[in-house]
Amino acid sequence: MPKTKALAANAGKESPARKRAKPAVRSASAVNRRLRQIEDKRSAILGAALGLFSRFGLHGTSIDQVAARADVSKSNLLYYFANKEELYVNVLRDLLALWLEPLRGFSAEQDPAQAIGDYIRRKLVVSRDRPDASRLFCLEMIQGAPLLRDELDRELRTLVEKKSEVIRAWIEAGKLAPVDPHHLIFALWAMTQHYADFGVQVQALSGHTLEDEGFFEQTVENVQRIVLQGIVPR
Amino acid sequence: MPKTKALAANAGKESPARKRAKPAVRSASAVNRRLRQIEDKRSAILGAALGLFSRFGLHGTSIDQVAARADVSKSNLLYYFANKEELYVNVLRDLLALWLEPLRGFSAEQDPAQAIGDYIRRKLVVSRDRPDASRLFCLEMIQGAPLLRDELDRELRTLVEKKSEVIRAWIEAGKLAPVDPHHLIFALWAMTQHYADFGVQVQALSGHTLEDEGFFEQTVENVQRIVLQGIVPR
DNA sequence: GTCTATAATTGGATAGAC
DNA sequence: GTCTATCCAATTATAGAC
């Protein structure tokens, strides 16, 4: 079984970027330059890690590969992140915010067709521009979300409940057909993420990627139509 | 990078179950019993492997774990499957058939609403009864389907093209709203698989699993309604 | 902060007895 | 067919010089 290293043991070990401003000989600007440089390196590593983790998973990726891709040495990487798991967790944490964002837009005052149509577009933009984020999120879910479980229960859950209320309000106002809010939300997530997570399949079958401007618009339009109008002729 | 061991090298090494009927002292029934026993062991290993691979992926699972779960020794497992990759490939192969099956049902003579409604139910049954299969398939896709790519291009592609024709025929007959067949198929796949692949999330947010009879029916109904009628009131 | 060893471990795979 | 004993490669992680 994947060993869950005592994360608590690392709680004290904070990343080097935390140590700042000790009585310095260098000028303030030189210090800032240095700090920025460090932050850049950190995010270079995080970026490289996302790219690899999102394809091959935590265990399918070696620290070496991440280091090579980020153009740092392995031991240098381990200076910035105490161990592989800490790196992984940091990558995931950055993800969640990005993932929750689009849903926040919903509010009862909006026109539901408009709001949901916009939402579909925004999610497809994420699938197009950040497919790696989507894939890593999916990987984590498949594994039972060992590291995201808490956040799922807290943040995501309350957000979803709030938005479900909005959807219910729309239905009661007769602006939306009676549909279970949870299932609607699942449907929206599933259909839009699919183009990122199953990108290879989409490409193999349709011959296109979301990068393809025409195909992107066609996708937006079709997903919107299916969800809003359905496929039975009116 | 994940090393792709020369699979060709193993082409000759066939599984032990292939050696049969040499002039035997034992009775025919004894031999059959033995053969069945061997097949049972093979499928026990395959089953255990599916369970683990579908959660932790190829690299997240050790041969040892599979062996333990199948209740055989590691070296005994390696007698049945020459190496880890061969085991993995065999698990995947069994999967594809299961995965393609439901789509074959479509034919132009059917009523589209009925056919698609049935399809949704059948796929959700698979998501409920074989979530591990769905997850492994998803894992493989995320990784770029290195082992399924050929099949994707061949079998799946031609099947999808054939069924796209059926959908187009329905549209031309005015029985279906104008929608791109590919996107419709993607939507159906995405929405139904979601309940297996993102099962943890579904559980965390809705409090239910497809195992839950009531929830299952509610899911079927909602997915059908969204796809067929859409959510804008008529 | 960055690098060069190197320790320590895991895990895939083989050899050979039974 | 099944087991025990190993071998060997791949990594993770640490120590310590600069």
Short mmCIF file of C-alpha atoms (C1' of nucleotides) in Angstrom, two decimals:
data_model
loop_
_atom_site.label_atom_id
_atom_site.label_comp_id
_atom_site.label_asym_id
_atom_site.label_seq_id
_atom_site.Cartn_x
_atom_site.Cartn_y
_atom_site.Cartn_z
CA MET A 1 0.00 0.00 0.00
CA PRO A 2 1.19 3.52 -0.74
CA LYS A 3 2.85 4.59 2.45
CA THR A 4 1.45 7.78 3.84
CA LYS A 5 4.53 9.37 5.31
CA ALA A 6 3.97 11.19 8.53
CA LEU A 7 3.02 14.55 7.09
CA ALA A 8 2.83 15.99 10.55
CA ALA A 9 6.55 15.47 10.91
CA ASN A 10 7.12 17.99 8.14
CA ALA A 11 4.82 20.59 9.58
CA GLY A 12 7.68 22.57 11.03
CA LYS A 13 9.88 22.39 7.96
CA GLU A 14 8.67 25.33 6.00
CA SER A 15 9.84 26.16 2.52
CA PRO A 16 12.90 28.40 2.25
CA ALA A 17 10.90 31.23 0.77
CA ARG A 18 9.57 31.83 4.25
CA LYS A 19 12.84 32.99 5.67
CA ARG A 20 13.13 36.63 4.80
CA ALA A 21 14.49 39.99 5.91
CA LYS A 22 17.32 39.40 8.32
CA PRO A 23 19.58 42.43 8.87
CA ALA A 24 21.09 42.45 5.40
CA VAL A 25 24.19 43.98 3.92
CA ARG A 26 22.66 43.78 0.46
CA SER A 27 20.34 46.46 -0.80
CA ALA A 28 16.60 45.95 -0.54
CA SER A 29 16.26 45.60 -4.30
CA ALA A 30 18.92 42.91 -4.39
CA VAL A 31 17.06 40.98 -1.74
CA ASN A 32 13.82 41.33 -3.63
CA ARG A 33 15.46 40.12 -6.78
CA ARG A 34 16.70 37.10 -4.92
CA LEU A 35 13.30 36.38 -3.43
CA ARG A 36 11.64 36.63 -6.79
CA GLN A 37 14.23 34.31 -8.24
CA ILE A 38 13.45 31.76 -5.55
CA GLU A 39 9.73 32.05 -6.14
CA ASP A 40 10.32 31.56 -9.84
CA LYS A 41 12.23 28.41 -9.17
CA ARG A 42 9.55 27.10 -6.89
CA SER A 43 6.88 27.66 -9.46
CA ALA A 44 9.03 26.22 -12.22
CA ILE A 45 9.27 23.04 -10.18
CA LEU A 46 5.56 23.06 -9.42
CA GLY A 47 4.78 23.54 -13.09
CA ALA A 48 7.01 20.71 -14.17
CA ALA A 49 5.54 18.51 -11.48
CA LEU A 50 1.99 19.25 -12.59
CA GLY A 51 2.82 18.31 -16.15
CA LEU A 52 4.25 14.96 -15.16
CA PHE A 53 2.00 14.03 -12.27
CA SER A 54 -1.05 14.75 -14.39
CA ARG A 55 0.03 12.22 -16.98
CA PHE A 56 1.77 9.49 -15.03
CA GLY A 57 0.50 10.01 -11.52
CA LEU A 58 2.46 10.31 -8.33
CA HIS A 59 4.06 6.90 -8.59
CA GLY A 60 4.61 7.02 -12.32
CA THR A 61 6.78 10.09 -11.98
CA SER A 62 10.24 10.27 -10.44
CA ILE A 63 11.73 13.26 -8.71
CA ASP A 64 14.50 13.07 -11.24
CA GLN A 65 12.12 13.60 -14.13
CA VAL A 66 10.52 16.57 -12.46
CA ALA A 67 13.92 18.05 -11.71
CA ALA A 68 15.08 17.57 -15.28
CA ARG A 69 11.97 19.18 -16.67
CA ALA A 70 12.25 22.11 -14.30
CA ASP A 71 15.91 22.33 -15.15
CA VAL A 72 17.23 21.93 -11.60
CA SER A 73 19.18 19.15 -9.98
CA LYS A 74 17.41 16.50 -8.01
CA SER A 75 18.96 17.49 -4.71
CA ASN A 76 18.20 21.10 -5.40
CA LEU A 77 14.58 20.20 -5.87
CA LEU A 78 14.66 18.41 -2.55
CA TYR A 79 15.89 21.60 -0.99
CA TYR A 80 12.68 23.34 -2.05
CA PHE A 81 10.33 20.48 -1.25
CA ALA A 82 11.26 18.20 1.60
CA ASN A 83 10.00 15.12 -0.20
CA LYS A 84 7.96 13.90 -3.10
CA GLU A 85 4.66 13.91 -1.27
CA GLU A 86 5.06 17.46 -0.13
CA LEU A 87 5.63 18.46 -3.71
CA TYR A 88 2.55 16.58 -4.80
CA VAL A 89 0.38 18.10 -2.13
CA ASN A 90 1.52 21.58 -3.07
CA VAL A 91 0.64 20.97 -6.68
CA LEU A 92 -2.80 19.77 -5.68
CA ARG A 93 -3.49 22.66 -3.39
CA ASP A 94 -2.92 25.19 -6.14
CA LEU A 95 -5.35 23.24 -8.24
CA LEU A 96 -8.39 23.27 -6.06
CA ALA A 97 -8.94 27.01 -6.22
CA LEU A 98 -8.79 26.96 -9.99
CA TRP A 99 -11.22 24.13 -10.00
CA LEU A 100 -13.82 25.71 -7.74
CA GLU A 101 -13.69 29.12 -9.33
CA PRO A 102 -16.14 28.89 -12.24
CA LEU A 103 -18.99 27.61 -10.11
CA ARG A 104 -18.94 30.67 -7.86
CA GLY A 105 -20.49 32.72 -10.66
CA PHE A 106 -24.01 31.32 -10.24
CA SER A 107 -26.60 33.55 -8.61
CA ALA A 108 -30.39 33.47 -8.53
CA GLU A 109 -30.80 36.85 -10.21
CA GLN A 110 -29.21 35.68 -13.43
CA ASP A 111 -31.07 34.13 -16.27
CA PRO A 112 -30.43 30.42 -15.83
CA ALA A 113 -29.93 29.63 -19.51
CA GLN A 114 -27.44 32.45 -19.73
CA ALA A 115 -25.66 31.53 -16.50
CA ILE A 116 -25.38 27.86 -17.35
CA GLY A 117 -24.35 28.57 -20.91
CA ASP A 118 -21.58 30.82 -19.62
CA TYR A 119 -20.53 28.25 -17.11
CA ILE A 120 -20.15 25.62 -19.81
CA ARG A 121 -17.98 27.95 -21.82
CA ARG A 122 -15.80 28.84 -18.86
CA LYS A 123 -15.27 25.22 -17.94
CA LEU A 124 -14.38 24.34 -21.50
CA VAL A 125 -11.85 27.18 -21.51
CA VAL A 126 -10.24 25.57 -18.48
CA SER A 127 -10.28 22.19 -20.21
CA ARG A 128 -8.57 23.78 -23.16
CA ASP A 129 -6.02 25.92 -21.34
CA ARG A 130 -5.32 23.77 -18.29
CA PRO A 131 -5.92 20.18 -19.32
CA ASP A 132 -3.16 19.06 -17.01
CA ALA A 133 -4.96 20.51 -14.02
CA SER A 134 -8.12 18.75 -15.00
CA ARG A 135 -6.34 15.45 -15.47
CA LEU A 136 -4.56 15.58 -12.15
CA PHE A 137 -7.81 16.34 -10.42
CA CYS A 138 -9.35 13.37 -12.15
CA LEU A 139 -6.45 11.12 -11.18
CA GLU A 140 -6.84 12.13 -7.59
CA MET A 141 -10.56 11.39 -7.67
CA ILE A 142 -10.08 7.97 -9.16
CA GLN A 143 -7.72 7.07 -6.37
CA GLY A 144 -10.33 8.02 -3.85
CA ALA A 145 -8.99 11.53 -3.31
CA PRO A 146 -6.92 10.61 -0.26
CA LEU A 147 -5.47 14.09 -0.12
CA LEU A 148 -8.50 16.08 -1.14
CA ARG A 149 -11.12 14.28 0.85
CA ASP A 150 -11.26 16.84 3.61
CA GLU A 151 -11.55 19.76 1.23
CA LEU A 152 -14.20 17.88 -0.69
CA ASP A 153 -16.26 17.54 2.43
CA ARG A 154 -15.77 21.11 3.47
CA GLU A 155 -15.31 23.76 0.79
CA LEU A 156 -16.68 21.96 -2.21
CA ARG A 157 -19.63 20.56 -0.38
CA THR A 158 -20.83 23.86 1.03
CA LEU A 159 -20.29 25.58 -2.30
CA VAL A 160 -22.31 22.94 -4.10
CA GLU A 161 -25.10 23.17 -1.55
CA LYS A 162 -25.28 26.90 -1.98
CA LYS A 163 -25.45 26.64 -5.76
CA SER A 164 -27.99 23.86 -5.54
CA GLU A 165 -30.21 26.32 -3.75
CA VAL A 166 -29.85 28.74 -6.63
CA ILE A 167 -30.85 26.04 -9.07
CA ARG A 168 -33.86 25.11 -6.95
CA ALA A 169 -34.91 28.74 -6.90
CA TRP A 170 -34.78 28.84 -10.68
CA ILE A 171 -36.94 25.75 -10.89
CA GLU A 172 -39.49 27.10 -8.46
CA ALA A 173 -39.68 30.31 -10.47
CA GLY A 174 -40.49 28.16 -13.49
CA LYS A 175 -37.36 29.27 -15.26
CA LEU A 176 -35.87 25.79 -15.34
CA ALA A 177 -37.30 22.32 -15.88
CA PRO A 178 -37.45 20.22 -12.74
CA VAL A 179 -34.09 18.53 -12.45
CA ASP A 180 -32.10 17.45 -9.44
CA PRO A 181 -29.44 20.11 -8.85
CA HIS A 182 -26.74 17.60 -7.95
CA HIS A 183 -27.21 15.63 -11.11
CA LEU A 184 -27.23 18.78 -13.17
CA ILE A 185 -23.96 19.88 -11.64
CA PHE A 186 -22.44 16.44 -12.18
CA ALA A 187 -23.55 16.53 -15.79
CA LEU A 188 -21.95 19.91 -16.36
CA TRP A 189 -18.70 18.84 -14.78
CA ALA A 190 -18.59 15.53 -16.59
CA MET A 191 -19.31 16.85 -20.06
CA THR A 192 -16.83 19.70 -19.88
CA GLN A 193 -13.97 17.89 -18.18
CA HIS A 194 -14.29 15.04 -20.60
CA TYR A 195 -12.59 17.07 -23.29
CA ALA A 196 -9.52 17.41 -21.10
CA ASP A 197 -9.39 14.05 -19.36
CA PHE A 198 -10.29 12.01 -22.43
CA GLY A 199 -8.54 14.36 -24.78
CA VAL A 200 -6.70 11.53 -26.46
CA GLN A 201 -9.92 9.75 -27.21
CA VAL A 202 -11.60 12.91 -28.44
CA GLN A 203 -8.65 13.51 -30.70
CA ALA A 204 -8.61 9.94 -31.96
CA LEU A 205 -12.31 9.96 -32.80
CA SER A 206 -13.00 13.49 -33.94
CA GLY A 207 -9.58 14.38 -35.24
CA HIS A 208 -9.60 17.62 -33.27
CA THR A 209 -8.40 19.27 -30.09
CA LEU A 210 -9.94 22.13 -28.18
CA GLU A 211 -6.91 24.13 -29.26
CA ASP A 212 -8.53 24.04 -32.64
CA GLU A 213 -10.57 27.26 -32.64
CA GLY A 214 -13.37 25.95 -34.81
CA PHE A 215 -13.70 22.75 -32.88
CA PHE A 216 -13.74 24.63 -29.60
CA GLU A 217 -16.68 26.78 -30.65
CA GLN A 218 -18.47 23.80 -32.03
CA THR A 219 -17.97 22.01 -28.73
CA VAL A 220 -19.29 24.91 -26.68
CA GLU A 221 -22.33 25.15 -28.86
CA ASN A 222 -23.12 21.45 -28.82
CA VAL A 223 -22.70 20.99 -25.09
CA GLN A 224 -24.84 24.04 -24.46
CA ARG A 225 -27.52 22.82 -26.80
CA ILE A 226 -27.63 19.33 -25.33
CA VAL A 227 -27.92 20.55 -21.77
CA LEU A 228 -30.28 23.43 -22.42
CA GLN A 229 -32.54 22.18 -25.19
CA GLY A 230 -32.01 18.45 -25.10
CA ILE A 231 -31.99 16.36 -28.23
CA VAL A 232 -35.64 15.51 -28.64
CA PRO A 233 -37.10 17.88 -31.26
CA ARG A 234 -39.39 20.56 -29.89
CA MET B 1 10.05 7.76 -18.50
CA PRO B 2 8.06 4.57 -18.03
CA LYS B 3 10.09 1.94 -19.77
CA THR B 4 8.18 0.06 -22.42
CA LYS B 5 9.65 -3.38 -22.15
CA ALA B 6 10.00 -5.22 -25.40
CA LEU B 7 6.63 -6.89 -25.52
CA ALA B 8 7.61 -8.73 -28.66
CA ALA B 9 10.13 -10.68 -26.65
CA ASN B 10 7.32 -12.29 -24.72
CA ALA B 11 5.28 -13.19 -27.75
CA GLY B 12 6.44 -16.78 -27.70
CA LYS B 13 5.95 -17.33 -24.00
CA GLU B 14 2.37 -18.38 -23.86
CA SER B 15 0.44 -18.88 -20.68
CA PRO B 16 0.65 -22.32 -19.09
CA ALA B 17 -3.01 -22.97 -19.71
CA ARG B 18 -2.13 -23.58 -23.33
CA LYS B 19 -0.28 -26.82 -22.74
CA ARG B 20 -2.87 -29.49 -22.65
CA ALA B 21 -3.60 -33.16 -23.35
CA LYS B 22 -0.39 -35.05 -23.41
CA PRO B 23 -0.77 -38.85 -23.09
CA ALA B 24 -1.96 -38.81 -19.52
CA VAL B 25 -2.07 -41.35 -16.78
CA ARG B 26 -4.73 -39.35 -15.04
CA SER B 27 -8.35 -39.61 -16.01
CA ALA B 28 -9.85 -37.03 -18.34
CA SER B 29 -11.93 -35.57 -15.55
CA ALA B 30 -8.86 -35.11 -13.37
CA VAL B 31 -7.17 -33.23 -16.16
CA ASN B 32 -10.19 -31.03 -16.66
CA ARG B 33 -10.33 -30.31 -12.99
CA ARG B 34 -6.72 -29.25 -13.11
CA LEU B 35 -7.26 -27.02 -16.11
CA ARG B 36 -10.21 -25.35 -14.51
CA GLN B 37 -8.17 -24.81 -11.39
CA ILE B 38 -5.51 -23.08 -13.43
CA GLU B 39 -8.03 -20.88 -15.21
CA ASP B 40 -9.51 -19.97 -11.86
CA LYS B 41 -6.15 -18.90 -10.61
CA ARG B 42 -5.49 -16.84 -13.68
CA SER B 43 -8.75 -15.00 -13.33
CA ALA B 44 -8.26 -14.57 -9.61
CA ILE B 45 -5.00 -12.81 -10.39
CA LEU B 46 -6.60 -10.74 -13.13
CA GLY B 47 -9.39 -9.75 -10.81
CA ALA B 48 -7.06 -8.72 -8.05
CA ALA B 49 -4.96 -6.80 -10.55
CA LEU B 50 -7.97 -4.92 -11.90
CA GLY B 51 -8.98 -3.89 -8.41
CA LEU B 52 -5.58 -2.47 -7.61
CA PHE B 53 -4.57 -1.07 -10.99
CA SER B 54 -7.88 0.76 -11.25
CA ARG B 55 -7.22 2.60 -8.04
CA PHE B 56 -3.48 3.12 -7.95
CA GLY B 57 -2.47 2.70 -11.55
CA LEU B 58 0.24 0.51 -12.98
CA HIS B 59 3.04 2.19 -11.10
CA GLY B 60 1.13 2.64 -7.89
CA THR B 61 0.61 -1.08 -7.60
CA SER B 62 3.26 -3.68 -6.84
CA ILE B 63 3.22 -7.26 -8.00
CA ASP B 64 3.42 -8.20 -4.37
CA GLN B 65 0.15 -6.48 -3.59
CA VAL B 66 -1.62 -8.15 -6.47
CA ALA B 67 -0.25 -11.52 -5.41
CA ALA B 68 -1.34 -11.00 -1.84
CA ARG B 69 -4.83 -9.99 -2.88
CA ALA B 70 -5.15 -12.95 -5.23
CA ASP B 71 -3.77 -15.13 -2.47
CA VAL B 72 -0.80 -16.47 -4.42
CA SER B 73 2.91 -15.93 -3.98
CA LYS B 74 4.74 -13.34 -6.00
CA SER B 75 6.81 -15.84 -7.92
CA ASN B 76 3.78 -17.95 -8.56
CA LEU B 77 2.10 -14.94 -10.08
CA LEU B 78 5.13 -14.45 -12.28
CA TYR B 79 4.70 -17.97 -13.49
CA TYR B 80 1.30 -17.08 -14.89
CA PHE B 81 2.24 -13.68 -16.24
CA ALA B 82 5.79 -13.19 -17.44
CA ASN B 83 6.00 -9.65 -16.08
CA LYS B 84 3.99 -6.79 -14.72
CA GLU B 85 3.23 -5.22 -18.06
CA GLU B 86 1.90 -8.42 -19.52
CA LEU B 87 -0.44 -8.67 -16.57
CA TYR B 88 -1.56 -5.11 -17.09
CA VAL B 89 -2.16 -5.57 -20.78
CA ASN B 90 -4.22 -8.67 -20.16
CA VAL B 91 -6.38 -6.80 -17.69
CA LEU B 92 -6.91 -4.02 -20.21
CA ARG B 93 -7.75 -6.34 -23.05
CA ASP B 94 -10.60 -7.93 -21.13
CA LEU B 95 -11.88 -4.46 -20.48
CA LEU B 96 -12.26 -3.13 -23.95
CA ALA B 97 -14.96 -5.56 -25.02
CA LEU B 98 -17.03 -4.71 -21.97
CA TRP B 99 -16.56 -1.09 -22.75
CA LEU B 100 -17.61 -1.20 -26.37
CA GLU B 101 -20.58 -3.47 -25.85
CA PRO B 102 -23.42 -1.09 -24.98
CA LEU B 103 -22.89 1.12 -28.02
CA ARG B 104 -23.45 -1.74 -30.46
CA GLY B 105 -27.14 -1.67 -29.64
CA PHE B 106 -27.90 1.46 -31.69
CA SER B 107 -29.69 0.98 -34.98
CA ALA B 108 -31.61 3.36 -37.24
CA GLU B 109 -34.90 1.46 -36.96
CA GLN B 110 -35.19 2.13 -33.24
CA ASP B 111 -36.91 5.10 -31.75
CA PRO B 112 -34.01 7.40 -30.85
CA ALA B 113 -35.40 8.55 -27.52
CA GLN B 114 -35.92 4.95 -26.54
CA ALA B 115 -32.52 3.78 -27.81
CA ILE B 116 -30.61 6.57 -26.13
CA GLY B 117 -32.58 6.24 -22.93
CA ASP B 118 -31.74 2.54 -22.84
CA TYR B 119 -28.13 3.24 -23.58
CA ILE B 120 -27.88 5.62 -20.65
CA ARG B 121 -29.33 2.99 -18.36
CA ARG B 122 -27.01 0.28 -19.62
CA LYS B 123 -23.95 2.45 -19.17
CA LEU B 124 -25.02 3.40 -15.68
CA VAL B 125 -25.42 -0.28 -14.87
CA VAL B 126 -21.80 -0.78 -15.90
CA SER B 127 -20.76 2.21 -13.79
CA ARG B 128 -22.54 0.65 -10.87
CA ASP B 129 -21.46 -2.96 -11.30
CA ARG B 130 -17.97 -2.49 -12.74
CA PRO B 131 -16.68 0.83 -11.48
CA ASP B 132 -13.17 -0.57 -11.41
CA ALA B 133 -13.30 -1.27 -15.13
CA SER B 134 -14.46 2.25 -15.80
CA ARG B 135 -11.75 3.73 -13.64
CA LEU B 136 -8.97 1.75 -15.22
CA PHE B 137 -10.17 2.78 -18.64
CA CYS B 138 -10.16 6.38 -17.49
CA LEU B 139 -6.67 6.06 -16.04
CA GLU B 140 -5.42 4.69 -19.29
CA MET B 141 -6.98 7.56 -21.24
CA ILE B 142 -5.47 10.18 -18.99
CA GLN B 143 -2.06 8.73 -19.59
CA GLY B 144 -2.57 9.04 -23.30
CA ALA B 145 -3.72 5.45 -23.75
CA PRO B 146 -0.28 4.14 -24.69
CA LEU B 147 -1.58 0.59 -24.79
CA LEU B 148 -5.02 1.20 -26.20
CA ARG B 149 -4.14 3.70 -28.84
CA ASP B 150 -4.18 1.19 -31.66
CA GLU B 151 -7.53 -0.25 -30.65
CA LEU B 152 -8.87 3.27 -30.28
CA ASP B 153 -7.95 4.04 -33.83
CA ARG B 154 -9.27 0.79 -35.18
CA GLU B 155 -12.22 -0.82 -33.43
CA LEU B 156 -13.58 2.09 -31.49
CA ARG B 157 -13.22 4.53 -34.32
CA THR B 158 -15.08 2.46 -36.88
CA LEU B 159 -17.77 1.61 -34.37
CA VAL B 160 -18.26 5.26 -33.54
CA GLU B 161 -18.40 6.22 -37.18
CA LYS B 162 -21.05 3.61 -37.83
CA LYS B 163 -23.16 4.81 -34.93
CA SER B 164 -22.68 8.42 -35.93
CA GLU B 165 -24.34 7.53 -39.19
CA VAL B 166 -27.30 6.16 -37.31
CA ILE B 167 -27.59 9.37 -35.35
CA ARG B 168 -27.40 11.43 -38.52
CA ALA B 169 -30.16 9.34 -40.04
CA TRP B 170 -32.35 10.06 -37.02
CA ILE B 171 -31.71 13.76 -37.40
CA GLU B 172 -32.50 13.75 -41.09
CA ALA B 173 -35.72 11.93 -40.38
CA GLY B 174 -36.60 14.75 -38.01
CA LYS B 175 -36.61 12.39 -35.06
CA LEU B 176 -33.73 14.12 -33.33
CA ALA B 177 -32.68 17.73 -32.94
CA PRO B 178 -29.63 18.68 -34.98
CA VAL B 179 -26.64 17.82 -32.85
CA ASP B 180 -23.17 16.69 -33.78
CA PRO B 181 -23.05 12.90 -33.31
CA HIS B 182 -19.54 12.93 -31.87
CA HIS B 183 -20.41 15.44 -29.21
CA LEU B 184 -23.56 13.58 -28.35
CA ILE B 185 -21.62 10.35 -27.89
CA PHE B 186 -19.01 12.13 -25.79
CA ALA B 187 -21.75 13.61 -23.65
CA LEU B 188 -23.31 10.21 -23.05
CA TRP B 189 -20.00 8.64 -22.15
CA ALA B 190 -18.97 11.48 -19.90
CA MET B 191 -22.18 11.73 -17.92
CA THR B 192 -22.50 8.03 -17.29
CA GLN B 193 -18.87 7.24 -16.52
CA HIS B 194 -18.70 10.14 -14.17
CA TYR B 195 -20.61 8.19 -11.54
CA ALA B 196 -17.92 5.52 -11.53
CA ASP B 197 -14.75 7.57 -12.03
CA PHE B 198 -15.77 10.38 -9.71
CA GLY B 199 -17.65 8.08 -7.40
CA VAL B 200 -15.90 9.47 -4.36
CA GLN B 201 -16.96 12.97 -5.24
CA VAL B 202 -20.51 11.91 -5.99
CA GLN B 203 -20.62 10.17 -2.64
CA ALA B 204 -19.13 13.12 -0.81
CA LEU B 205 -21.59 15.59 -2.31
CA SER B 206 -24.80 13.63 -2.65
CA GLY B 207 -24.29 11.16 0.15
CA HIS B 208 -25.16 8.27 -2.15
CA THR B 209 -23.68 5.57 -4.32
CA LEU B 210 -25.16 3.91 -7.37
CA GLU B 211 -25.42 0.79 -5.23
CA ASP B 212 -28.19 2.66 -3.53
CA GLU B 213 -31.25 1.50 -5.45
CA GLY B 214 -33.21 4.71 -5.09
CA PHE B 215 -30.27 6.87 -6.05
CA PHE B 216 -29.55 4.71 -9.06
CA GLU B 217 -33.04 5.15 -10.47
CA GLN B 218 -32.98 8.83 -9.73
CA THR B 219 -29.68 9.08 -11.60
CA VAL B 220 -30.97 7.22 -14.64
CA GLU B 221 -34.02 9.43 -14.75
CA ASN B 222 -32.13 12.69 -14.39
CA VAL B 223 -29.46 11.90 -16.94
CA GLN B 224 -32.10 10.77 -19.39
CA ARG B 225 -34.12 13.89 -18.86
CA ILE B 226 -31.20 16.24 -19.25
CA VAL B 227 -30.03 14.66 -22.48
CA LEU B 228 -33.43 14.10 -24.01
CA GLN B 229 -35.47 17.09 -22.88
CA GLY B 230 -32.82 19.55 -21.78
CA ILE B 231 -33.34 21.84 -18.83
CA VAL B 232 -35.01 24.80 -20.44
CA PRO B 233 -38.76 24.53 -19.79
CA ARG B 234 -40.85 23.62 -22.79
"C1'" DG C 1 21.49 27.47 -2.12
"C1'" DT C 2 23.71 24.14 -4.81
"C1'" DC C 3 26.36 20.18 -5.67
"C1'" DT C 4 28.58 15.31 -5.16
"C1'" DA C 5 28.46 11.28 -3.07
"C1'" DT C 6 26.15 7.70 -0.81
"C1'" DA C 7 22.98 5.41 2.25
"C1'" DA C 8 18.69 2.83 2.43
"C1'" DT C 9 14.86 0.74 0.47
"C1'" DT C 10 11.66 -0.94 -2.65
"C1'" DG C 11 10.26 -3.88 -6.03
"C1'" DG C 12 10.73 -6.36 -10.53
"C1'" DA C 13 12.57 -10.42 -12.18
"C1'" DT C 14 15.49 -14.86 -12.29
"C1'" DA C 15 17.61 -19.41 -10.70
"C1'" DG C 16 17.01 -23.58 -9.18
"C1'" DA C 17 15.29 -27.00 -5.67
"C1'" DC C 18 11.30 -29.65 -4.92
"C1'" DG D 1 3.37 -25.55 -10.62
"C1'" DT D 2 5.08 -23.72 -6.50
"C1'" DC D 3 8.44 -22.18 -3.37
"C1'" DT D 4 12.91 -19.95 -1.39
"C1'" DA D 5 16.71 -17.37 -2.13
"C1'" DT D 6 18.79 -13.95 -4.60
"C1'" DC D 7 20.15 -10.59 -7.88
"C1'" DC D 8 19.81 -6.21 -9.76
"C1'" DA D 9 17.97 -1.75 -11.17
"C1'" DA D 10 15.58 2.24 -9.92
"C1'" DT D 11 14.53 5.74 -6.69
"C1'" DT D 12 13.97 8.30 -2.55
"C1'" DA D 13 16.27 10.74 0.68
"C1'" DT D 14 20.33 12.25 3.48
"C1'" DA D 15 25.17 13.92 4.61
"C1'" DG D 16 28.31 17.04 4.11
"C1'" DA D 17 31.58 19.87 1.22
"C1'" DC D 18 31.63 24.27 -1.10
#
